[in-house]
Coordinates of C-alpha atoms and ligand atoms in Angstrom, one line a residue:
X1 CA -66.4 -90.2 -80.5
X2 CA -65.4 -92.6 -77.6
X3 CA -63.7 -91.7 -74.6
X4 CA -61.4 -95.0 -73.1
X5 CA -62.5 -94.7 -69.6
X6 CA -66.5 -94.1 -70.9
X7 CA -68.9 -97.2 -70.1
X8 CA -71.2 -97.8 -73.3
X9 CA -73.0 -100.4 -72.0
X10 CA -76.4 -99.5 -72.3
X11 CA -77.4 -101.6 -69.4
X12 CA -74.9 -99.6 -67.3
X13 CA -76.3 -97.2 -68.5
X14 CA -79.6 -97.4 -67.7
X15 CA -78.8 -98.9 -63.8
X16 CA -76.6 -95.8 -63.4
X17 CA -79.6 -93.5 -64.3
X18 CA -82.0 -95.7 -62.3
X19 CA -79.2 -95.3 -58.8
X20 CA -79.4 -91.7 -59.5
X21 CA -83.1 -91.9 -58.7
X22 CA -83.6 -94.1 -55.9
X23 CA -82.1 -92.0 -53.4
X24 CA -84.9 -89.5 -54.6
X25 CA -87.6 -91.8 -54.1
X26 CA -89.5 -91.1 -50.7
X27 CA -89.0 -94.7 -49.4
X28 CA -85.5 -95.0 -49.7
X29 CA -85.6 -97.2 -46.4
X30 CA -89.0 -99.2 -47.5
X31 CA -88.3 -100.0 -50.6
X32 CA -87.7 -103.9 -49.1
X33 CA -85.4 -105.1 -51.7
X34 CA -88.2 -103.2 -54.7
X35 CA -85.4 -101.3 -56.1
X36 CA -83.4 -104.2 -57.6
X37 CA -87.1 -106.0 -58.3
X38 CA -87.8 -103.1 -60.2
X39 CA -84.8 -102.8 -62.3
X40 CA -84.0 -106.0 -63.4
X41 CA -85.8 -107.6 -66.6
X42 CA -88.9 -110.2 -65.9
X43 CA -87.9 -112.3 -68.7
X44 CA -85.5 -112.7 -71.3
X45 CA -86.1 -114.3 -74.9
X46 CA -83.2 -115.0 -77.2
X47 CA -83.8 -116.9 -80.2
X48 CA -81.5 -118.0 -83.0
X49 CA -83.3 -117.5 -86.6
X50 CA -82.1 -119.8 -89.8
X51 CA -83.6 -117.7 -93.0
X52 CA -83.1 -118.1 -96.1
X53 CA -81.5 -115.2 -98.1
X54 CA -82.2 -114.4 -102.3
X55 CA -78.9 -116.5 -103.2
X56 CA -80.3 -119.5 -101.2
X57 CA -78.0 -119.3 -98.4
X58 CA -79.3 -119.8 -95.1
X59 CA -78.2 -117.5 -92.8
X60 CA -78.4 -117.5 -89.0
X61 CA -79.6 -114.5 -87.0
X62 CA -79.8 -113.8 -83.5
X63 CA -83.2 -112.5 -81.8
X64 CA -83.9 -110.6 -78.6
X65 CA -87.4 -110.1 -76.3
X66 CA -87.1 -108.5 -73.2
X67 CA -90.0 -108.0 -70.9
X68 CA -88.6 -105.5 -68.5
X69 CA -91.5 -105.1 -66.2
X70 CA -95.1 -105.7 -66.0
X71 CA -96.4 -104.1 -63.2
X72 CA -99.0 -101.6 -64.2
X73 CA -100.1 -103.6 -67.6
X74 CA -98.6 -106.1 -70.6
X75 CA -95.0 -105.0 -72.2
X76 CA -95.0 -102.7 -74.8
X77 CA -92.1 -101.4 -77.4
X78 CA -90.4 -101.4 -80.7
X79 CA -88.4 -104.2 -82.0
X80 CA -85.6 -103.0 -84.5
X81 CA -82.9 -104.7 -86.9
X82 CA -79.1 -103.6 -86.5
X83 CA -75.5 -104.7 -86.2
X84 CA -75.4 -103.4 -82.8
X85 CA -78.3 -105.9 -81.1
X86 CA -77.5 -107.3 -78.0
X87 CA -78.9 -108.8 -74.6
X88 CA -77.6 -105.8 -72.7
X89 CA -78.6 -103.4 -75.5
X90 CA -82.8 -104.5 -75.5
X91 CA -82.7 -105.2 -71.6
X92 CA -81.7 -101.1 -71.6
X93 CA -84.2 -100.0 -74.2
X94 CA -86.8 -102.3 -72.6
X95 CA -86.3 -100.8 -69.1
X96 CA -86.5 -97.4 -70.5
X97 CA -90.3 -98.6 -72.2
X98 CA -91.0 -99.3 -68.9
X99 CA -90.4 -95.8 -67.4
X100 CA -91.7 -94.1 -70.6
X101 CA -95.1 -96.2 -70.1
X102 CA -95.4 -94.8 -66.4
X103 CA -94.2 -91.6 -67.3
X104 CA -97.1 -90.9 -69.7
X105 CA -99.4 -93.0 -67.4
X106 CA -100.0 -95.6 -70.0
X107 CA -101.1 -99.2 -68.9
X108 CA -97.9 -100.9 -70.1
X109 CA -95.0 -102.0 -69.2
X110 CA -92.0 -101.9 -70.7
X111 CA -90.3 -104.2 -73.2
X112 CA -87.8 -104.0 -76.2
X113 CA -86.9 -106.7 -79.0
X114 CA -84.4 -106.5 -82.4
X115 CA -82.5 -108.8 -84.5
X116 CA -78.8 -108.4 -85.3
X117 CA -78.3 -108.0 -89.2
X118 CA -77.5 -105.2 -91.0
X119 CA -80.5 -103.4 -92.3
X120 CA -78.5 -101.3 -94.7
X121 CA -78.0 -104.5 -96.8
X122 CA -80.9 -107.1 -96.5
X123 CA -83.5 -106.7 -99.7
X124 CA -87.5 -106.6 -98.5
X125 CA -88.0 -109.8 -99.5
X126 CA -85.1 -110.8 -96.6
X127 CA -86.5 -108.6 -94.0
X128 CA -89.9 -110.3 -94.5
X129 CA -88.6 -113.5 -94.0
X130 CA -86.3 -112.8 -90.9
X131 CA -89.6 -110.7 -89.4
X132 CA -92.0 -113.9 -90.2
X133 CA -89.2 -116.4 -88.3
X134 CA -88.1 -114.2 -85.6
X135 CA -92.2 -113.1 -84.8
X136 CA -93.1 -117.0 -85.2
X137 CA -89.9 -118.1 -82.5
X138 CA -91.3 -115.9 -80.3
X139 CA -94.8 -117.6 -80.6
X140 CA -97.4 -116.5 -77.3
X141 CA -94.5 -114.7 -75.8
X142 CA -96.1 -112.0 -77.5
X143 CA -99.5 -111.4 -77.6
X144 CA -102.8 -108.4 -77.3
X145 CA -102.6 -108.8 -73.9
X146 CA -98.8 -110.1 -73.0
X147 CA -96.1 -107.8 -74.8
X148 CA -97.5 -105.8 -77.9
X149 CA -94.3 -105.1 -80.4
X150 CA -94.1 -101.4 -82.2
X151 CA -91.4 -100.1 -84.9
X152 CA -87.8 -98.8 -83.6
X153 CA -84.5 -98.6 -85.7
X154 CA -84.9 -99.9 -89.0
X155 CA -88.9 -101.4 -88.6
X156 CA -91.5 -99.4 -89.5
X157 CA -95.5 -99.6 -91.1
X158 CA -94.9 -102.5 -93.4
X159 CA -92.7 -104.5 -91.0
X160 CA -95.2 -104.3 -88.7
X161 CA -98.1 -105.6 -91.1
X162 CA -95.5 -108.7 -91.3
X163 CA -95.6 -109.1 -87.5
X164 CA -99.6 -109.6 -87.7
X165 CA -100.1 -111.4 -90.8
X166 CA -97.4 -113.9 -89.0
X167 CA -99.2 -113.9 -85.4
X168 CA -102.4 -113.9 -86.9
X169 CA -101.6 -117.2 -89.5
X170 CA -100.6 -118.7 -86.1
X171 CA -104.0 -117.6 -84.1
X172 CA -106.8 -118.1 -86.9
X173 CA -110.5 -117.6 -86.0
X174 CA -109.6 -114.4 -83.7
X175 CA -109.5 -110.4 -83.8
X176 CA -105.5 -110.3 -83.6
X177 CA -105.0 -106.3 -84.9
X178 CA -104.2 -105.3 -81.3
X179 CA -101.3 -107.7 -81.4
X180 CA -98.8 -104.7 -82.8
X181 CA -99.0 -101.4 -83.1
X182 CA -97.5 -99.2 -85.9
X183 CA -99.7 -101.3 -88.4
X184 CA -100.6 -99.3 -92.0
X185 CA -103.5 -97.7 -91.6
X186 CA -105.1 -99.7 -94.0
X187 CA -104.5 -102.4 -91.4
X188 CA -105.8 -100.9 -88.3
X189 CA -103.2 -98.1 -87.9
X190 CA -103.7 -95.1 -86.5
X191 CA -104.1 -91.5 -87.9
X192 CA -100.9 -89.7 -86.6
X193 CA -98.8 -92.7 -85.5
X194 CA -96.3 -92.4 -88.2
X195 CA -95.2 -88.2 -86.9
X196 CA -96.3 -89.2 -83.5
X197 CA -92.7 -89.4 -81.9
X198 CA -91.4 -86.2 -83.3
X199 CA -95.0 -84.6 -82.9
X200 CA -94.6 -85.7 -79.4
X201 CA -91.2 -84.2 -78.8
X202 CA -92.7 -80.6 -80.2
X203 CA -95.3 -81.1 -78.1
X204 CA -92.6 -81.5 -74.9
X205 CA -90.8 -78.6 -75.9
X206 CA -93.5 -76.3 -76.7
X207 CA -95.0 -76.6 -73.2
X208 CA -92.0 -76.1 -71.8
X209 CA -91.2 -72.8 -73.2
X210 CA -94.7 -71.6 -72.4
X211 CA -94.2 -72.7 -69.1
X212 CA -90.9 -70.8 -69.1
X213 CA -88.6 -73.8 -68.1
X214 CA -86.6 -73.6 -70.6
X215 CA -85.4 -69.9 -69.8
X216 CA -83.1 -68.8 -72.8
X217 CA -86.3 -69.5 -75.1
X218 CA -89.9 -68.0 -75.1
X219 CA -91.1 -69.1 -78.1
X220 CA -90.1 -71.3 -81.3
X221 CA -89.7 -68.2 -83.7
X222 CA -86.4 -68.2 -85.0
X223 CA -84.6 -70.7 -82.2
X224 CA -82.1 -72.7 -84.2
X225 CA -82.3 -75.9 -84.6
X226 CA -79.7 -79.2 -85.1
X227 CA -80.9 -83.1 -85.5
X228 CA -79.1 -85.4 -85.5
X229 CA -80.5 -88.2 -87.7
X230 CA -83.1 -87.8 -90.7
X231 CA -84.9 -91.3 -89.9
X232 CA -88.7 -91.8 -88.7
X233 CA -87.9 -89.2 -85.6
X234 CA -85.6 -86.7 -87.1
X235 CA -87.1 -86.5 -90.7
X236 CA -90.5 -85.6 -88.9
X237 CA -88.6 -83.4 -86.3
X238 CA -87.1 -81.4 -89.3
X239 CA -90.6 -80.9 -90.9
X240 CA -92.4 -80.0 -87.7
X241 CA -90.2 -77.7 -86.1
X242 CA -89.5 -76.2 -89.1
X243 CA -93.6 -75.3 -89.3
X244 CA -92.9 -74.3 -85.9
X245 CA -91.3 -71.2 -86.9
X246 CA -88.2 -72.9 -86.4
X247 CA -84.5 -72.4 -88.3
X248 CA -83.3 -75.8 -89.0
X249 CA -79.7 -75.5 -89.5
X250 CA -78.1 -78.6 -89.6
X251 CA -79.0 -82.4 -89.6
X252 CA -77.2 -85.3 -90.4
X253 CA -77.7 -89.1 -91.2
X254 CA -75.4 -91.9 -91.0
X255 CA -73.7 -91.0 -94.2
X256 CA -72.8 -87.2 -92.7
X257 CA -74.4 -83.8 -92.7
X258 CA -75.2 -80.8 -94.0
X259 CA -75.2 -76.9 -92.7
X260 CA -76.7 -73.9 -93.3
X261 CA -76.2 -71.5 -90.5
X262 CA -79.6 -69.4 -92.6
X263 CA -81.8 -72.5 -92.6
X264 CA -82.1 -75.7 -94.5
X265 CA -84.8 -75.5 -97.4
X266 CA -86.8 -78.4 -95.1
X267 CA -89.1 -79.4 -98.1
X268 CA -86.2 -79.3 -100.5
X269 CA -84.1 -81.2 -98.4
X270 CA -86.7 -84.2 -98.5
X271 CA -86.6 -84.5 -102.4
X272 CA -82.8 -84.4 -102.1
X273 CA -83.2 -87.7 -99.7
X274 CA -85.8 -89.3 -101.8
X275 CA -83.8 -88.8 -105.0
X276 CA -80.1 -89.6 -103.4
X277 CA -80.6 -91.3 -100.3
X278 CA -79.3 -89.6 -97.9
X279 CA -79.1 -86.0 -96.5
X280 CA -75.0 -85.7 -97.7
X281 CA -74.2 -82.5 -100.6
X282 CA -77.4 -81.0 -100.2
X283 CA -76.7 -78.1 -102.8
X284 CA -75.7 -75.0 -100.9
X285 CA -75.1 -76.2 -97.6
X286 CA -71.5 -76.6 -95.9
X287 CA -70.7 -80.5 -95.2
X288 CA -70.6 -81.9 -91.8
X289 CA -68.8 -85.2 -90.8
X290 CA -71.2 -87.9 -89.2
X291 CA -71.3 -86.2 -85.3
X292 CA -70.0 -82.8 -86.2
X293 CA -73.9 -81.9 -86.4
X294 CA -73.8 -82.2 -82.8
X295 CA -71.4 -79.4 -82.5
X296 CA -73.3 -77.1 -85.0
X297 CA -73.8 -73.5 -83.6
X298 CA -77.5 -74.2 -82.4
X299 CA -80.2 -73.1 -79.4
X300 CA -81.5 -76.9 -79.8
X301 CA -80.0 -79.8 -80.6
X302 CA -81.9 -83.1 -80.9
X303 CA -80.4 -86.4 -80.9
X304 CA -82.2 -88.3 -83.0
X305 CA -80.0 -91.4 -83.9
X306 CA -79.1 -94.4 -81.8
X307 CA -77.9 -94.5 -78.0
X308 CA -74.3 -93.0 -77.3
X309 CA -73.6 -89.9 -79.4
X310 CA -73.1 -87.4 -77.1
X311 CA -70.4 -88.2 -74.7
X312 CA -67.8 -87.3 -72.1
X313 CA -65.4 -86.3 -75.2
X314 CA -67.6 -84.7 -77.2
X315 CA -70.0 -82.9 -74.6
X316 CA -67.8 -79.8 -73.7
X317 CA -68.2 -79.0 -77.4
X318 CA -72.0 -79.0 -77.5
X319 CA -73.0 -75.3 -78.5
X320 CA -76.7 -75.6 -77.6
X321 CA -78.7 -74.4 -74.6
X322 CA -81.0 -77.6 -74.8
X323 CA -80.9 -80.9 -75.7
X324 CA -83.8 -82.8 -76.4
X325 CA -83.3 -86.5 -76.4
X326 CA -85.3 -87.9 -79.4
X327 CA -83.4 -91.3 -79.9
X328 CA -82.9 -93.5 -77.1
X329 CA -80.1 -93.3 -74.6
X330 CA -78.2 -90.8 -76.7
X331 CA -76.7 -89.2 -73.8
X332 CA -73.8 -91.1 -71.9
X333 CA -74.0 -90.7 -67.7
X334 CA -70.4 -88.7 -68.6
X335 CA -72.0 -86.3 -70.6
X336 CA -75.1 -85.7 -68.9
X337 CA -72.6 -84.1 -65.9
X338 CA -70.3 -82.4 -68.2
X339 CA -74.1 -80.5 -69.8
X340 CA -75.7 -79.9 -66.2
X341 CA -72.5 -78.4 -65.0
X342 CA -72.4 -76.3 -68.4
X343 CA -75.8 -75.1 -68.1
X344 CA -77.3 -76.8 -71.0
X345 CA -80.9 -78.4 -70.0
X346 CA -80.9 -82.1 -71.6
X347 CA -84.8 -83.1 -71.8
X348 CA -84.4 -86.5 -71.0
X349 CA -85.4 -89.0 -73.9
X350 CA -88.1 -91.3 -71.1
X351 CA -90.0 -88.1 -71.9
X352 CA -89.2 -86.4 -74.9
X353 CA -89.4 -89.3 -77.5
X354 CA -92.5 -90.8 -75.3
X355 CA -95.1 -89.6 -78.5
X356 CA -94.8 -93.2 -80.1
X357 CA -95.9 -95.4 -77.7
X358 CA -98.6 -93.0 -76.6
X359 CA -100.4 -93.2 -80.4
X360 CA -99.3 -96.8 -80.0
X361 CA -101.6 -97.3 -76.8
X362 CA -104.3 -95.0 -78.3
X363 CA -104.1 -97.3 -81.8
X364 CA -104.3 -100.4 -79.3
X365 CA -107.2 -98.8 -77.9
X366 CA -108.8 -98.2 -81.2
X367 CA -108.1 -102.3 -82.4
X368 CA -109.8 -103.9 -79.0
X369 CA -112.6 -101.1 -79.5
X370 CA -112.8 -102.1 -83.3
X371 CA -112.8 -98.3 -83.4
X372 CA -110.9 -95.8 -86.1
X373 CA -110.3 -92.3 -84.2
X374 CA -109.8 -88.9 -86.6
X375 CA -106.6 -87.1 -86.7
X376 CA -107.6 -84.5 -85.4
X377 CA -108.6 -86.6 -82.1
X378 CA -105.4 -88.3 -81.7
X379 CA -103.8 -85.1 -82.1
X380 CA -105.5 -83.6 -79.6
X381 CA -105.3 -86.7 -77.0
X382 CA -101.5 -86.8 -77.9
X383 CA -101.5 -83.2 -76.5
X384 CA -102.9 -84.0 -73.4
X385 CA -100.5 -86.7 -72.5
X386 CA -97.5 -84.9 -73.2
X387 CA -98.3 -82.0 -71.7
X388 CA -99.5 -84.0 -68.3
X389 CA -96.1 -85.8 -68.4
X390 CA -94.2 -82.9 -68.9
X391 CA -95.7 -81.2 -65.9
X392 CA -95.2 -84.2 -63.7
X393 CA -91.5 -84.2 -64.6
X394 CA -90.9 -80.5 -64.2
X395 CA -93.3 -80.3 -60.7
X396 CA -91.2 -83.4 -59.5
X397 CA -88.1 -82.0 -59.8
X398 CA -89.4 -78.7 -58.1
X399 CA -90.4 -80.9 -55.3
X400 CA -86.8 -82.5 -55.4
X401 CA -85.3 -79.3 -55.4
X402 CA -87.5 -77.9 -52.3
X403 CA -86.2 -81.2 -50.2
X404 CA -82.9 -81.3 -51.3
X405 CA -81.6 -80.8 -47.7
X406 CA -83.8 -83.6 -46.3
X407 CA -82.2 -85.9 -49.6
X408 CA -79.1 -85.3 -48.6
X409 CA -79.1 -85.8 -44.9
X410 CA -81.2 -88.7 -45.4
X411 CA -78.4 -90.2 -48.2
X412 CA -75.3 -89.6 -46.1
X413 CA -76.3 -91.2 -43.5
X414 CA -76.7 -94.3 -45.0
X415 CA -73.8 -93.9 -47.5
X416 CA -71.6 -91.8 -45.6
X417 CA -68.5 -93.0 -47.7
X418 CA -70.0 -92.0 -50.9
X419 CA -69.9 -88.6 -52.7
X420 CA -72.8 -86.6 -52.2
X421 CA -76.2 -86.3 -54.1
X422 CA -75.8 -84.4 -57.0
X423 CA -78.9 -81.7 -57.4
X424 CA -81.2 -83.8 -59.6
X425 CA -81.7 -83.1 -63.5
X426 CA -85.0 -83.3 -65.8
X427 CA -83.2 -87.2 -66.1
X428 CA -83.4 -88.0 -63.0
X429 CA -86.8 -86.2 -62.1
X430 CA -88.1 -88.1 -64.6
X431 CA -86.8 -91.8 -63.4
X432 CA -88.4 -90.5 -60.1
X433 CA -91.8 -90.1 -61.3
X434 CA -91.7 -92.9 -62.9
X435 CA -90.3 -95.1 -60.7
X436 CA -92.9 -94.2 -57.9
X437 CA -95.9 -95.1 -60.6
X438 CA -94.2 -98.6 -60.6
X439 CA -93.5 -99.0 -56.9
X440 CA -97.1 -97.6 -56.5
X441 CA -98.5 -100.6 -58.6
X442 CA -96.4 -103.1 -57.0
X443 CA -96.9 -102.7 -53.5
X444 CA -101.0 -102.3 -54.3
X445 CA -100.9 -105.6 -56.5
X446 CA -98.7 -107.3 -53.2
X447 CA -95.7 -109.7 -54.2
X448 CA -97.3 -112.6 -55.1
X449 CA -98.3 -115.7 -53.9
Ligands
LIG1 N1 -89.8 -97.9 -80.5 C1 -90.6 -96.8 -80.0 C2 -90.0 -96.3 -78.7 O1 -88.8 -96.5 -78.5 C3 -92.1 -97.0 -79.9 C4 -92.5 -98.1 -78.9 C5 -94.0 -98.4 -79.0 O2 -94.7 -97.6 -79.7 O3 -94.4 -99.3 -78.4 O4 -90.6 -95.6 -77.9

C-alpha cells in the first residue's frame, strides 16, 4: 500500500495540510511570524517507562505527551498504545486536536500522547501497569486544568479509570474526575461517550446531505457503505449507519475483511467478533485482504483505522463518491489530489471524527459541575456542535471559493515561482476555520510578556 516517492510522515503531513491553509487565511501578510507559532508543538514530553511484565522481566517502553497549542484553553486528546508511536507521529495527532478543538469551538487545545508496545500482545494486568508508570512519569504535566488525556488506538473506558485512580493516588484530598475523560460511567463518564465519535461522524454526514453538499446523495436510505476498521469508531459506525437506513457492505479489521455487495447482517456480524475475534469468514460474505475494503464497490467509504491507508497508489482505485475520514490522518496529501481531481468529496477527519472530544468536553463539564447529564441531552448537545462545525466548514469554503481570484493574485505575488493555489477542499476549509479561531485567540491574549 506504499508508494516510494509518498512522504508518511505524519508530521509532514500535517505541516503540508496546514501550508495549504495559510495562503487562505485573510492575513497572509500579518500573520508576523503566527503561522510557524501556530504550528509547531508548545512542549514535548518523552519518557522512558521500566514495567514489569507477568514473567518478571522488566521491560522498557517509550512514552510520548505533546501539547500542540494552548491558545484558546488547556490541551486535550487521546493517548493510545502501538508499535507505530513516535515523536513525529503524537506531534501530528496532537496538532490535529488542536484544530479539531477550534473547529467545534471547544475551549481546548490540542494535545496527543501513546506508548510504543504492541497492544495485540500485552495481558490487562501489563497494560495496567505501563498506564500507571507512563500516567505517573508524566506527573502535573497533565492535569484538570493543563492537558486532560482521552482514549485513542488501543485505550479505552477501563484504561482511562487507570489514568485517574493513578493521578488521583498522586493528588489525594481533591475532586480529580475532570482529570481524563472517557472514564466508565460508573466513574464519572458520560452517557453517549463510548458511540460519540461514530455518532458524531453520522451526525456530519447527515447534515450534509440535508444541506445538499454532498450532491450524488439525498438521503441515507440505501447509500452503500464501506469501513474500514471494526474498533471503537468503525464498530459503532457499522451499527449506526446501518440504523440509518444504510447498506453496509464491507468492513474490515486488521486481520482482513469481509463483503457482501447485499448488506452485512450488522448485528450478526457483532456476535461473529465477540465469539472469533475479528470480523475475517463471516459466514456468507466474500473475503477481502486487509485494504481491499477500501476498493469495495461503495457510495461511502469511511476510514476508520490508523493514519495512511488511502494513498497515492491506492487512491485512483477508490470506488466511492465520499470519503469520510473517521480515523486520523488516513488520507495521504497524494491522495487527497488524486480524490479532488476524481470528484470524490473526502470530509476531512478535523471534522468528521470531532464527536469524541466534543462528549469529552461535555463529560469534563459534567466532572467540574459534579453534574451527570441524560443521554438524551448529550445527544442532543452533540447535535448542535456538529452541525455548527459542519456549517462553518462548508460556509468557509463558499467564501474561499467566492475570493478565489483575490487568493490567487494575492499568492503569486508573493510566491511567484511557485505553482498556483489549488481550489481549496473541505480539508483545507476546514484548517482555515480553524486556524483563524487560533490566530483570533492569540493576537487577543497578545504574545506574552
Ligand atoms: N482520541 C480521540 C480523538 O482523536 C478523542 C480525544 C478526546 O476525547 O480528547 O479525537
Amino acid at each position: 500500500m506504499s508508494s516510494p516517492q509518498e512522504d508518511f510522515n505524519l508530521h509532514n503531513i500535517a505541516k503540508a495540510q496546514f501550508d495549504k491553509a495559510v495562503p487562505f487565511t485573510t492575513k497572509l501578510e500579518g500573520w508576523r511570524g503566527l503561522a510557524e507559532w501556530l504550528f509547531q508543538p508548545e512542549r514535548i514530553i518523552k519518557v522512558t517507562l521500566p514495567v514489569e511484565m507477568d514473567d518478571g522481566y522488566v521491560h522498557t517502553f517509550t512514552g510520548f505527551r505533546v501539547l500542540h497549542d494552548t491558545s484558546r484553553g488547556p490541551g486535550k486528546g487521546g493517548f493510545r498504545f502501538h508499535p507505530s508511536v513516535a515523536e513525529d507521529e503524537v506531534k501530528a495527532l496532537a496538532t490535529w486536536m488542536t484544530w479539531k478543538c477550534a473547529l467545534v469551538d471547544v475551549p481546548f487545545g490540542g494535545a496527543k500522547g501513546g506508548v510504543r508496545c504492541d497492544p495485540t500482545t500485552i495481558s490487562w494486568r501489563e497494560k495496567r501497569r505501563i498506564t500507571r508508570r507512563y500516567i505517573a512519569a508524566l506527573g502535573d504535566n497533565i492535569g484538570p486544568h493543563t492537558d486532560i488525556p482521552a482514549p485513542d488506538l488501543y485505550t479505552d473506558a477501563q484504561t482511562m479509570a487507570w489514568v485517574y485512580d493513578t493521578y488521583s493516588m498522586l493528588h489525594p484530598g481533591k475532586n480529580n474526575l475532570a482529570v481524563v475523560t472517557g472514564k466508565p460511567l460508573d466513574l464519572g463518564g458520560s452517557e453517549g461517550r463510548e458511540a460519540a465519535t461514530a455518532s458524531g461522524l453520522l451526525l456530519v454526514i447527515e447534515h450534509m446531505i440535508a444541506v445538499g453538499a454532498l450532491p450524488p446523495l439525498n438521503g441515507l436510505s440505501g447509500v452503500t457503505v464501506a469501513i474500514q476498521g471494526f474498533g471503537n469508531v468503525g464498530g459503532h459506525c457499522a451499527r449506526l449507519f446501518h440504523n440509518a437506513g444504510a447498506v453496509v457492505v464491507a468492513v474490515s479489521d486488521r486481520h482482513g475483511g469481509v463483503y457482501d455487495p447485499n448488506g452485512l447482517d450488522v448485528t450478526r456480524l457483532g456476535a461473529h467478533l465477540a465469539e472469533t475475534g475479528s470480523v475475517v469468514h463471516f459466514p456468507g460474505t466474500e473475503s477481502l485482504a486487509v485494504g481491499e475494503v477500501l476498493e469495495a464497490p461503495c457510495d461511502l467509504l469511511v476510514p476508520a483505522a490508523i493514519e495512511t491507508q488511502i494513498t497515492a497508489e491506492n487512491a485512483p482505485r477508490i470506488q466511492a463518491a465520499v470519503v469520510v475520514e473517521g480515523a486520523n490522518g488516513p488520507t495521504t496529501p497524494g491522495a487527497d489530489e488524486i480524490l479532488r481531481d476524481r470528484g470524490i468529496t473526502v470530509v476531512p477527519d478535523i471534522l468528521a471524527n470531532t464527536g469524541g472530544v466534543v462528549v469529552s468536553y461535555f463529560e469534563w463539564v459534567q466532572n467540574l459541575a459534579n453534574k451527570s447529564w441524560p443521554a438524551a441531552e448529550v445527544g442532543r448537545l452533540l447535535e448542535e456542535k456538529m452541525r455548527c462545525a459542519t456549517d462553518v466548514v462548508l460556509a468557509t469554503r463558499a467564501g474561499l471559493l467566492d475570493g478565489f481570484a483575490r487568493y490567487q493574485e494575492a499568492w503569486t505575488a508573493v510566491r511567484e515561482n511557485d505553482p498556483p493555489l489549488p481550489p481549496p477542499t473541505l480539508r483545507t476549509a476546514a484548517h482555515v476555520a480553524a486556524l483563524e479561531r487560533c490566530r483570533r485567540a492569540t493576537e487577543s491574549r497578545g504574545i506574552w510578556p
